[in-house]
Short mmCIF file of C-alpha atoms and ligand atoms in Angstrom, two decimals:
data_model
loop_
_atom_site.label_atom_id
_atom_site.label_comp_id
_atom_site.label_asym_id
_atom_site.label_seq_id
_atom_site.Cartn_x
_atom_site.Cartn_y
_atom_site.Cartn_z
CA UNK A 1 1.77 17.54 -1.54
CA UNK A 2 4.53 15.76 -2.51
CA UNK A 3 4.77 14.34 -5.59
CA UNK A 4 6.61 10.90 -5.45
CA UNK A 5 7.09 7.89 -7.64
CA UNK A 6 7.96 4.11 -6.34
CA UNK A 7 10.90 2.82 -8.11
CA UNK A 8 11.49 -1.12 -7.61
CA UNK A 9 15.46 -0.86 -8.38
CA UNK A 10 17.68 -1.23 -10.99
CA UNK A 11 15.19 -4.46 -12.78
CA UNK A 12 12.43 -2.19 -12.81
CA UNK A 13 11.25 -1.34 -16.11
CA UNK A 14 10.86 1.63 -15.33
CA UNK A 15 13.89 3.82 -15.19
CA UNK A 16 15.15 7.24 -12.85
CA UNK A 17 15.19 9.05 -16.33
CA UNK A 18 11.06 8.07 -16.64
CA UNK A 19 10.59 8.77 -13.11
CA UNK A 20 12.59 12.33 -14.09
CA UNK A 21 10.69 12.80 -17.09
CA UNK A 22 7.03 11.94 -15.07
CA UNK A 23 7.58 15.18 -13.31
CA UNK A 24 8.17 12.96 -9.79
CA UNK A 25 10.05 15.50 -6.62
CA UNK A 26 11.17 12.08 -4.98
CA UNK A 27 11.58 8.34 -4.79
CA UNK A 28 9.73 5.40 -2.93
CA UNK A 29 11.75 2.64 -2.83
CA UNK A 30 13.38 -0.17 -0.62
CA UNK A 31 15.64 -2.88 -0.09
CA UNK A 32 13.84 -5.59 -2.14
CA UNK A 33 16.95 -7.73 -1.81
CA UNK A 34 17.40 -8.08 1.87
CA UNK A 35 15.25 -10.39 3.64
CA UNK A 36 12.42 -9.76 5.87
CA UNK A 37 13.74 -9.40 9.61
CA UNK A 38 17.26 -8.91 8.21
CA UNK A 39 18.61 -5.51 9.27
CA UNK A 40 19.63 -2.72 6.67
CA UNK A 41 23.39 -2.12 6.53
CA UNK A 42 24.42 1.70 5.53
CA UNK A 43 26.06 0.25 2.49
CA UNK A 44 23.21 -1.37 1.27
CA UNK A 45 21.01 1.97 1.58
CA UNK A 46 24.01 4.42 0.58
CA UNK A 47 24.35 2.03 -2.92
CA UNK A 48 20.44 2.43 -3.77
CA UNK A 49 20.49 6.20 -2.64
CA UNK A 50 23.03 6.57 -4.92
CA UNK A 51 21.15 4.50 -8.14
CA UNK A 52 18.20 6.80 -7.76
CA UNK A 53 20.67 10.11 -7.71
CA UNK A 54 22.14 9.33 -11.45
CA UNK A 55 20.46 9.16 -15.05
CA UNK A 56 21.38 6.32 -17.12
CA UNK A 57 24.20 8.94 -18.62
CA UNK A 58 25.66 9.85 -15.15
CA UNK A 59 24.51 12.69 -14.79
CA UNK A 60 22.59 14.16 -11.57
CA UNK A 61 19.02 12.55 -11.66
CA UNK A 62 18.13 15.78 -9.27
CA UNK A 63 15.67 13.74 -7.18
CA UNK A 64 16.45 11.15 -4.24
CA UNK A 65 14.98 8.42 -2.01
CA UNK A 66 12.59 10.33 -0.15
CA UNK A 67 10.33 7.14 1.67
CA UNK A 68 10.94 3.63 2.36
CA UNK A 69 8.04 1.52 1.39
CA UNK A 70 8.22 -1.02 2.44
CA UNK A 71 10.56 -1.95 5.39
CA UNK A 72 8.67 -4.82 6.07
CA UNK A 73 7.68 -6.24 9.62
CA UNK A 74 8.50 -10.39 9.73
CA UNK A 75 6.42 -13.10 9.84
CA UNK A 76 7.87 -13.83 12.87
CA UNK A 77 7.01 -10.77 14.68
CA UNK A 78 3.38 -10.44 13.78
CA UNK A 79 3.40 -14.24 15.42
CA UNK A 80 5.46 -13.20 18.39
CA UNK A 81 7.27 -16.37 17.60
CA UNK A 82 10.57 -17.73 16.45
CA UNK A 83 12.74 -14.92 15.66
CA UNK A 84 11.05 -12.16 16.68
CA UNK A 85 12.72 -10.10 19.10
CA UNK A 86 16.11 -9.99 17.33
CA UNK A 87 13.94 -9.13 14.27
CA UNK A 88 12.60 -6.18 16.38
CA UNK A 89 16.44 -5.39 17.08
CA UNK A 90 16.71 -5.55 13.42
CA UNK A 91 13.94 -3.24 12.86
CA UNK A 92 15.37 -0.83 15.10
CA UNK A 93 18.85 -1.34 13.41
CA UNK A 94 17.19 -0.42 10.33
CA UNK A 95 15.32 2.73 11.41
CA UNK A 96 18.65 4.00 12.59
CA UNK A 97 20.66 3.57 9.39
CA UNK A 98 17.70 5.39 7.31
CA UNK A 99 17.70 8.10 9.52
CA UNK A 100 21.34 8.34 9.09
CA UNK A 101 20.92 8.59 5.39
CA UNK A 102 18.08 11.19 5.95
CA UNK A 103 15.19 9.35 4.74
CA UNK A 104 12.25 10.07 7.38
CA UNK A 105 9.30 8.38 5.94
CA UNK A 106 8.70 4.70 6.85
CA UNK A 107 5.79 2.55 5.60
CA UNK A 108 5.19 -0.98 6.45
CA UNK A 109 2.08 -2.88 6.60
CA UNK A 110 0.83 -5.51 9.24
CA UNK A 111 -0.93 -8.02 6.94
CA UNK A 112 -0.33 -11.74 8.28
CA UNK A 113 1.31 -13.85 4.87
CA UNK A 114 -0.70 -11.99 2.18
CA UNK A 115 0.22 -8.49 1.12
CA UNK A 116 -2.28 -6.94 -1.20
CA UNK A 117 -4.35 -10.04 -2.84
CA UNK A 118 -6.59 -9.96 -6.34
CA UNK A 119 -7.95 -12.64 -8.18
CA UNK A 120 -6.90 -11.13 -11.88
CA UNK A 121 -3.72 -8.93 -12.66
CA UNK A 122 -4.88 -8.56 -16.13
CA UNK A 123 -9.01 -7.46 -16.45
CA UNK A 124 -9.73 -6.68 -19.81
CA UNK A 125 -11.06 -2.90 -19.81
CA UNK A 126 -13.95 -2.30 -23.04
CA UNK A 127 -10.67 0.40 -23.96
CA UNK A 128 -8.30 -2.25 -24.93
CA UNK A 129 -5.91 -1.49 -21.96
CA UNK A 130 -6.32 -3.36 -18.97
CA UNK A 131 -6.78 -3.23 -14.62
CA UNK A 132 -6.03 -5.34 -11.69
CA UNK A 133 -9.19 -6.79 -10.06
CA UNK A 134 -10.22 -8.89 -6.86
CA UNK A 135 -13.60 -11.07 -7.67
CA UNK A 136 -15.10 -12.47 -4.49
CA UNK A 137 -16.71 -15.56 -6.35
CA UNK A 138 -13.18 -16.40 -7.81
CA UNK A 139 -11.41 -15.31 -4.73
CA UNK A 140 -13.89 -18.10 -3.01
CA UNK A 141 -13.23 -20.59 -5.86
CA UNK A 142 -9.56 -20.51 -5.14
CA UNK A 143 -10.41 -20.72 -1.29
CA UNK A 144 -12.93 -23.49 -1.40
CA UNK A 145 -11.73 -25.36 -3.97
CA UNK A 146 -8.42 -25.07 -4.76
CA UNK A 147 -6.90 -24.44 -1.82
CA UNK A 148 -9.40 -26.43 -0.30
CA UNK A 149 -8.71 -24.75 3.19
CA UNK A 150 -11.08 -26.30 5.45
CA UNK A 151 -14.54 -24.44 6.73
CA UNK A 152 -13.77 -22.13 3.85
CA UNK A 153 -17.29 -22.32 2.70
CA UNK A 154 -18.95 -20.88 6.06
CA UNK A 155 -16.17 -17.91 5.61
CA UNK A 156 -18.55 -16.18 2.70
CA UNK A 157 -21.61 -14.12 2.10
CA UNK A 158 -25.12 -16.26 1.11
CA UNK A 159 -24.46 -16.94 -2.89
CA UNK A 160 -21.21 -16.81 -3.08
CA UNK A 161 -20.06 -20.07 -2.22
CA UNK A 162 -22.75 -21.54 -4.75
CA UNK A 163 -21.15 -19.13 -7.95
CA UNK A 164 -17.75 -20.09 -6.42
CA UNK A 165 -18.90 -23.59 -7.07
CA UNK A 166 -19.92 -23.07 -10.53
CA UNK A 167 -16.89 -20.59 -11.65
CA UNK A 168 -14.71 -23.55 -10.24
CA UNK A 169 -16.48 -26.21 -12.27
CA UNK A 170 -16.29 -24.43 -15.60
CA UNK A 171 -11.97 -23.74 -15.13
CA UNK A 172 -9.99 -25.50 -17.62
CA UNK A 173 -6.84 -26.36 -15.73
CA UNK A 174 -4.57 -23.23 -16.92
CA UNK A 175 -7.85 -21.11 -15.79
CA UNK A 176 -6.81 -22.59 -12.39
CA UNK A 177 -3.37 -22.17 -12.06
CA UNK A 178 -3.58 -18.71 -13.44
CA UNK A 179 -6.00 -17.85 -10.53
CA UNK A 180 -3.96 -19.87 -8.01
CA UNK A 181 -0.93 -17.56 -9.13
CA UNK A 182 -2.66 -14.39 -9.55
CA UNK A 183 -4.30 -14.97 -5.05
CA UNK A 184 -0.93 -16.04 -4.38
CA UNK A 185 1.54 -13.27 -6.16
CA UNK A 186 4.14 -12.02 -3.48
CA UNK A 187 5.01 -8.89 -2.45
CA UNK A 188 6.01 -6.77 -5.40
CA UNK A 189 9.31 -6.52 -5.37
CA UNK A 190 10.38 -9.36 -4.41
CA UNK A 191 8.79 -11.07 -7.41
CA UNK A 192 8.10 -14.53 -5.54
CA UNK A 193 4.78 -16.04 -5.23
CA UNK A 194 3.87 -18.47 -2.94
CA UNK A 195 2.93 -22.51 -3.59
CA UNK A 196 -0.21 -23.73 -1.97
CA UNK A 197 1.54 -25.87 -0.13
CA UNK A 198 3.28 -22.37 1.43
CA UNK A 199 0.23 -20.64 1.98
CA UNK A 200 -1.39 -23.69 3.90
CA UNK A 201 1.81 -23.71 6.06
CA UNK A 202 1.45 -20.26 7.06
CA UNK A 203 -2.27 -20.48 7.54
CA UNK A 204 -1.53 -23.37 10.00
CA UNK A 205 0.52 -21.29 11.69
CA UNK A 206 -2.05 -18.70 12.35
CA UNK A 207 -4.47 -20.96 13.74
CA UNK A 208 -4.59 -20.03 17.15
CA UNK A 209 -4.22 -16.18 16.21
CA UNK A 210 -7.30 -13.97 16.85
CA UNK A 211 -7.52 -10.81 15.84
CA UNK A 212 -7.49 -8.91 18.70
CA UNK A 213 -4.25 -11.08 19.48
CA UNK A 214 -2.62 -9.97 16.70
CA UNK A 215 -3.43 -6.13 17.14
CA UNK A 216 -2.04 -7.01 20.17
CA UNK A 217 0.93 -8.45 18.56
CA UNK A 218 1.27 -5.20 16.46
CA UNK A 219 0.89 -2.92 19.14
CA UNK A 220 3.60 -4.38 21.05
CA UNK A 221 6.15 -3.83 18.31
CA UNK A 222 4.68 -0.48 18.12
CA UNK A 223 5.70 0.05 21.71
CA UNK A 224 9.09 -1.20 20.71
CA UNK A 225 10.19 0.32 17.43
CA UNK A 226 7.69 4.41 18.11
CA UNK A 227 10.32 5.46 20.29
CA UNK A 228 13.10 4.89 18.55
CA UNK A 229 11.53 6.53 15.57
CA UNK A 230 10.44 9.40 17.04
CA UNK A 231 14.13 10.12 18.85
CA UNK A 232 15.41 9.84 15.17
CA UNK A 233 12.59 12.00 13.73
CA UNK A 234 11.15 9.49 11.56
CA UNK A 235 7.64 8.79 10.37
CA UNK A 236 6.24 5.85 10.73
CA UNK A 237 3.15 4.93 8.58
CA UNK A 238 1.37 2.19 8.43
CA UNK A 239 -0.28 0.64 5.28
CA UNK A 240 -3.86 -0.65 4.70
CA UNK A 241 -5.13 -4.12 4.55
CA UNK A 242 -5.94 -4.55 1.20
CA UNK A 243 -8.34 -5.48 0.42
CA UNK A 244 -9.66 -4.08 3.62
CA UNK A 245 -11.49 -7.43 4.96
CA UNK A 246 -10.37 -10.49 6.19
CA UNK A 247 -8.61 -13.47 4.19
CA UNK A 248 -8.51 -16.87 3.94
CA UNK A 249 -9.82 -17.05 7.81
CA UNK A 250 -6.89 -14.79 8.77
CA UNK A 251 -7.47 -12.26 11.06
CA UNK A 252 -6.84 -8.55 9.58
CA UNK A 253 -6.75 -5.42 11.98
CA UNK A 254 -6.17 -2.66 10.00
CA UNK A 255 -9.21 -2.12 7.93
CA UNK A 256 -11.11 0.64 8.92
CA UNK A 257 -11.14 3.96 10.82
CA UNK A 258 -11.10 2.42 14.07
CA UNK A 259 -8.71 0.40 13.65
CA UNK A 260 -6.19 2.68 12.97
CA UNK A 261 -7.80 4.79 15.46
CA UNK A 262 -6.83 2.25 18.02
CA UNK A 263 -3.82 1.44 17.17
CA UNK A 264 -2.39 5.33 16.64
CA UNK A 265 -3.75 6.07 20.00
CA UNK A 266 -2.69 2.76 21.73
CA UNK A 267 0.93 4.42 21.09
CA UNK A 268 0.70 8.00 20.62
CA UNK A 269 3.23 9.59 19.08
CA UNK A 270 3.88 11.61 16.01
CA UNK A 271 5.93 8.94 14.97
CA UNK A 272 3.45 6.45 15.01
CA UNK A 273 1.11 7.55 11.81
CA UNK A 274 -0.88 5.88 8.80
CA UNK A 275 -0.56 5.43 5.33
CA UNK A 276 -3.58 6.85 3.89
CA UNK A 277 -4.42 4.61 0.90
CA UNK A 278 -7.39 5.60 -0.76
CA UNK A 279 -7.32 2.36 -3.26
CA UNK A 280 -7.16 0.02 -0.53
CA UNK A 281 -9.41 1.33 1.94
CA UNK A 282 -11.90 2.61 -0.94
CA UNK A 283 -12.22 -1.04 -1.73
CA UNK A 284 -15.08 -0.56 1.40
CA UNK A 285 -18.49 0.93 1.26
CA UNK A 286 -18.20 2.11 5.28
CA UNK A 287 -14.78 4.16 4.81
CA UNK A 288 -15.26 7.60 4.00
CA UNK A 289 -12.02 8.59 2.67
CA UNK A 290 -12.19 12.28 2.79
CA UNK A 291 -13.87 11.86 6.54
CA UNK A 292 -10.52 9.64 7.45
CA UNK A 293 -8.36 12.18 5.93
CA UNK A 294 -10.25 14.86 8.02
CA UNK A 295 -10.45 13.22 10.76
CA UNK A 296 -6.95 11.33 11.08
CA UNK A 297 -5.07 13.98 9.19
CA UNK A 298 -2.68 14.91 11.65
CA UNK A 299 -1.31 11.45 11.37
CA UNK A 300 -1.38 10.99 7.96
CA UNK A 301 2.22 10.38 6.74
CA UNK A 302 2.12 9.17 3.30
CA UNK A 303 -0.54 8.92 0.74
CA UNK A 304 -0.99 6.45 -1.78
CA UNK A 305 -3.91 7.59 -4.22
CA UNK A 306 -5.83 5.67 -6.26
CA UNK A 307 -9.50 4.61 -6.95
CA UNK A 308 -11.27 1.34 -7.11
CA UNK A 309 -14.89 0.65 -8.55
CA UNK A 310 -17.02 -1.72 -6.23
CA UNK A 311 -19.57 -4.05 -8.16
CA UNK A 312 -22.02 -4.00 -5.03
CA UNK A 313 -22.58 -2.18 -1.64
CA UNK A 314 -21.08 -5.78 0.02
CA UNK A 315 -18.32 -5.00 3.00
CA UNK A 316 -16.07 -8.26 1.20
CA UNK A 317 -17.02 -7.39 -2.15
CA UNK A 318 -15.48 -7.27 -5.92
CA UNK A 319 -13.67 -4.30 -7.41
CA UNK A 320 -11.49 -3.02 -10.09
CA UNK A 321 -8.87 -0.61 -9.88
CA UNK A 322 -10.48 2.19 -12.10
CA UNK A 323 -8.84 5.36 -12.99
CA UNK A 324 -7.56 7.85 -10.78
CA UNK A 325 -10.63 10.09 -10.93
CA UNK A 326 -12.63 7.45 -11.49
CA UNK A 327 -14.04 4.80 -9.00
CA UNK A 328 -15.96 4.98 -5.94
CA UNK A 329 -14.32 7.37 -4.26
CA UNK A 330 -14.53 11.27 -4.43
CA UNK A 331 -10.60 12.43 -5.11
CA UNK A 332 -11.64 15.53 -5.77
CA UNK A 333 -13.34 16.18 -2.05
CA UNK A 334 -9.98 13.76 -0.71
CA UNK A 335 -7.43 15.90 -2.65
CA UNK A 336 -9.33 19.06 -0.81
CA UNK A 337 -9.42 17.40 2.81
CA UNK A 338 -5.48 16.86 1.95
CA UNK A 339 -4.80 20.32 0.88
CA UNK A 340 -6.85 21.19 3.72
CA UNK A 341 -4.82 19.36 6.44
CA UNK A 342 -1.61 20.67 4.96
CA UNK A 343 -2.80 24.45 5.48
CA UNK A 344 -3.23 23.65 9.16
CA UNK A 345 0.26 22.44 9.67
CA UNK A 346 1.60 25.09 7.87
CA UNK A 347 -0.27 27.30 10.30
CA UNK A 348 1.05 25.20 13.37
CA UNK A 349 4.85 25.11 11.62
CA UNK A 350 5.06 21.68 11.29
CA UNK A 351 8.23 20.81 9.50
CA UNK A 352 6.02 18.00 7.50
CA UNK A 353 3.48 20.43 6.40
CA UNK A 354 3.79 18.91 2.76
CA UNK A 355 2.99 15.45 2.41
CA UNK A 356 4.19 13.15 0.15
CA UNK A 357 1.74 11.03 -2.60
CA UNK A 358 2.39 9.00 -5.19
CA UNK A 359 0.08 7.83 -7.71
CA UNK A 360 -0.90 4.61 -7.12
CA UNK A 361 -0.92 1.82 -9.04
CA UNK A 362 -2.28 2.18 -12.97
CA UNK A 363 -4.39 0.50 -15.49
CA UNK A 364 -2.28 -1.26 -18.78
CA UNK A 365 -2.65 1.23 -21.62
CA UNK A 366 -0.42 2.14 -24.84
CA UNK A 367 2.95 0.67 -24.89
CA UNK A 368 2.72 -0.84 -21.02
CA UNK A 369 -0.04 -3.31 -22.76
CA UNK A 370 2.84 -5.17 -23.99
CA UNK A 371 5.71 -4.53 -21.44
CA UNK A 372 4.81 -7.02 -18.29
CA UNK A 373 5.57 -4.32 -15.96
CA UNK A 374 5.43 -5.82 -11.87
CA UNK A 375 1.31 -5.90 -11.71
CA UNK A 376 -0.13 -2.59 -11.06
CA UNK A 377 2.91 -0.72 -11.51
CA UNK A 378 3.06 0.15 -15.32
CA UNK A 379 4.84 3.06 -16.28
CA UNK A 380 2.00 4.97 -18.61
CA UNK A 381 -0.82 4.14 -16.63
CA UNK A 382 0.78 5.48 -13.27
CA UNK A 383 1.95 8.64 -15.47
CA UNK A 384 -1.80 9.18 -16.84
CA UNK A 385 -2.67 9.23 -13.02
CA UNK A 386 -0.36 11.52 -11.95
CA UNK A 387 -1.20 13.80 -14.41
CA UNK A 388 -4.98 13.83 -13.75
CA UNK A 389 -4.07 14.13 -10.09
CA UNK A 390 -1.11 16.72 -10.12
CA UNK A 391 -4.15 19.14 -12.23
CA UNK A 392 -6.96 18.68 -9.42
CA UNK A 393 -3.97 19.31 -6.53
CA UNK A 394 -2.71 22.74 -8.47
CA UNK A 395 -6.55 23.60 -8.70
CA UNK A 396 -6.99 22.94 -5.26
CA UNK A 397 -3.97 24.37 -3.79
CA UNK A 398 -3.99 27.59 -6.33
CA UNK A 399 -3.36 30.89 -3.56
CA UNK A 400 -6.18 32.81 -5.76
CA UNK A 401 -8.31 29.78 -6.39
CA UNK A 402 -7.90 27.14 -4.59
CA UNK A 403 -9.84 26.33 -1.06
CA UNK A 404 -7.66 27.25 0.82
CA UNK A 405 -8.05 30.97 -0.15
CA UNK A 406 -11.76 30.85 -1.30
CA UNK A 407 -12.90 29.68 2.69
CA UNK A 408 -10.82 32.57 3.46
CA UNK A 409 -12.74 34.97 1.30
CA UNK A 410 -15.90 33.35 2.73
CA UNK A 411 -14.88 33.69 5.87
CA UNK A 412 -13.54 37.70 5.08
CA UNK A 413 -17.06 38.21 3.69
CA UNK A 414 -18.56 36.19 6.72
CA UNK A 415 -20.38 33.99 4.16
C1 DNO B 501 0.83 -2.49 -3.45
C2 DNO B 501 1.38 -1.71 -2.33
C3 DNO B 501 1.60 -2.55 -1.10
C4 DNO B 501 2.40 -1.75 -0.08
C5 DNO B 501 2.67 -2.49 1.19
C6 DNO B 501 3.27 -1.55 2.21
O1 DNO B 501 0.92 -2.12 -4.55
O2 DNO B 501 0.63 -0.60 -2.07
O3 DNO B 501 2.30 -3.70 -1.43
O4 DNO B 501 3.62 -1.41 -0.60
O5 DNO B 501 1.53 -3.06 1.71
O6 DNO B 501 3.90 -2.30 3.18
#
């Protein structure tokens, strides 16, 4: 694997010398700046290259922008309206300007007006530090009563709009408004959250959107922008729902194994690949992580790792984001299936035989506590993680040790 770091830009708090420091091969970054459906100029991407190749001092930083996360898709082309075919022109504009600067990695998700959603950006952990977490009965709270979008109520599990009811009735008015900012924080990044009256505007606008429309939606742009990426040797990947259910009555399509199973066949192409995040997806009971990274492997382009801890079996359910290695899902057997899938392109010669990860997300502990870092991205926590991780991949990948060699010795000894 390898071992990457996302890197907001010059405001983030945390800085190339951390990143340097942290141990990181390579950067994740984007264009933050430039607006969605705007096309990337080569200036634009040559001046943040160039950021993430110095130290503060000058000096060579000795890593560089490895994947683009996120180059994101527009509003108006997961509508198909407005806009959207000069903001697949865009797109395509875009792709070719990264190539030119010899970035091959793409991710992007396909979430209609919410990216990643949680209900608290700041859970209190019995340690002192602190997590992100998504609370159904507060998530429904905001729905049914604050946002007061309507039919909300018929949208939720048996219970939960009753607790909904009675979280909602014991908020003090800051209680509200925190939760109202916490559902409707942007994408991070771009550090703008959305008004209610925004987020009923776009829900309006998705009204007559099913889901099945909107994979459709998605795998026309797919048709579209694959091509060009795979003439330029890129990798596409696409990002998670997360959570991995839908929201406010929008429709979400990439969830689950078969959804991504559709949509990487419905265009098949080695450009045309998924970014295999084990937070979001682990947020569901029904996805077996290390089965997806078995199975889907091959297509696996980017990897985001990270654990949440689910409070029930429910498919729209609350979590936390726990530790790396801790949480509901198995790392240790994911980290394996990874190593795993990396032998076998080795064997085949793929030139992408090493993918890259980055440690996602972190809990709030030591000095971040204090430091306001963009939500989910502080710079100790994400360290801590990368540590814990970086140990189980050396185990794993260890030519005396590691699986790779000890199925071989089973297999020499016919075990
Ligand atoms: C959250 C991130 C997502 C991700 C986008 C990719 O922390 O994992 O915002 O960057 O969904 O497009």
């Amino acid at each position: 694997m390898r071992q990457t770091w996302r890197w907001f830009g010059p405001a983030d708090l945390a800085s190339i010398d951390d990143i340097v420091q942290a141990g990181a091969e390579g950067v994740v970054t984007a264009l933050h700046h430039v607006p969605n459906g705007v096309a990337w100029t080569p200036e634009e991407i040559a001046r943040r290259r160039q950021e993430v190749r110095r130290r503060k001092d000058g000096s060579p930083s000795g890593i560089a922008w490895e994947v683009v996360e996120s180059l994101p898709v527009s509003e108006d082309i997961k509508k198909q309206k407005g806009s959207w075919r000069e903001h697949i022109a865009n797109y395509k504009t875009s792709l070719r300007n990264v190539a030119a600067a010899g970035i091959e990695v793409i991710c992007y998700n396909f979430m209609p007006v919410l990216d990643w959603t949680r209900t608290e950006l700041r859970w209190a952990l019995p340690n002192g530090g602190s997590c992100m977490r998504f609370d159904i009965d507060d998530f429904a709270a905001f729905d049914i009563h604050i946002l007061a979008r309507r039919g909300a109520a018929d949208d939720y599990a048996p219970g939960v709009g009753e607790e909904a009811g009675r979280r909602f009735a014991a908020m003090d008015e800051s209680q509200k408004r925190t939760l109202a900012r916490s559902v409707t924080m942007g994408l991070p990044g771009s550090r703008e959250s959305m008004t209610l009256g925004d987020v009923r505007a776009h829900l309006a606008e998705y009204g007559d959107i099913s889901p099945a429309r909107l994979r459709q939606h998605f795998i026309d742009f797919l048709t579209e922008v694959v091509p060009v990426a795979e003439d330029l040797g890129l990798r596409l990947c696409c990002h998670p729902d997360d959570p991995p259910f839908a929201l406010l009555g929008l429709p979400r399509i990439m969830s689950t194994e078969a959804d991504f199973r559709t949509v990487l066949n419905a265009v098949d192409s080695p450009a045309n690949g998924m970014t295999l995040c084990s937070g979001s997806l682990g947020a569901r009971p029904d996805n077996d992580l290390p089965g997806m990274m078995e199975r889907l492997g091959p297509k696996v382009h980017f990897l985001h790792l990270r654990n949440v801890k689910r409070d029930s079996d429910a498919i729209a359910g609350s979590f936390f984001e726990a530790e790396h290695l801790g949480g509901d899902t198995d790392m240790v057997a994911l980290i394996a299936a990874i190593v795993r899938e990396e032998a076998r392109r080795k064997r085949e010669g793929r030139a992408d035989a090493q993918i890259p990860m980055r440690p996602d997300h972190g809990q709030d502990i030591l000095d971040d506590i204090n430091r306001r870092a963009q939500p989910g991205y502080p710079t100790i926590g994400r360290l801590k993680g990368l540590a814990e991780l970086r140990g189980v991949m050396r185990a794993l990948e260890h030519p005396g040790f590691g699986i790779v060699s000890v199925s071989a010795a089973l297999k020499a000894t016919g075990a």
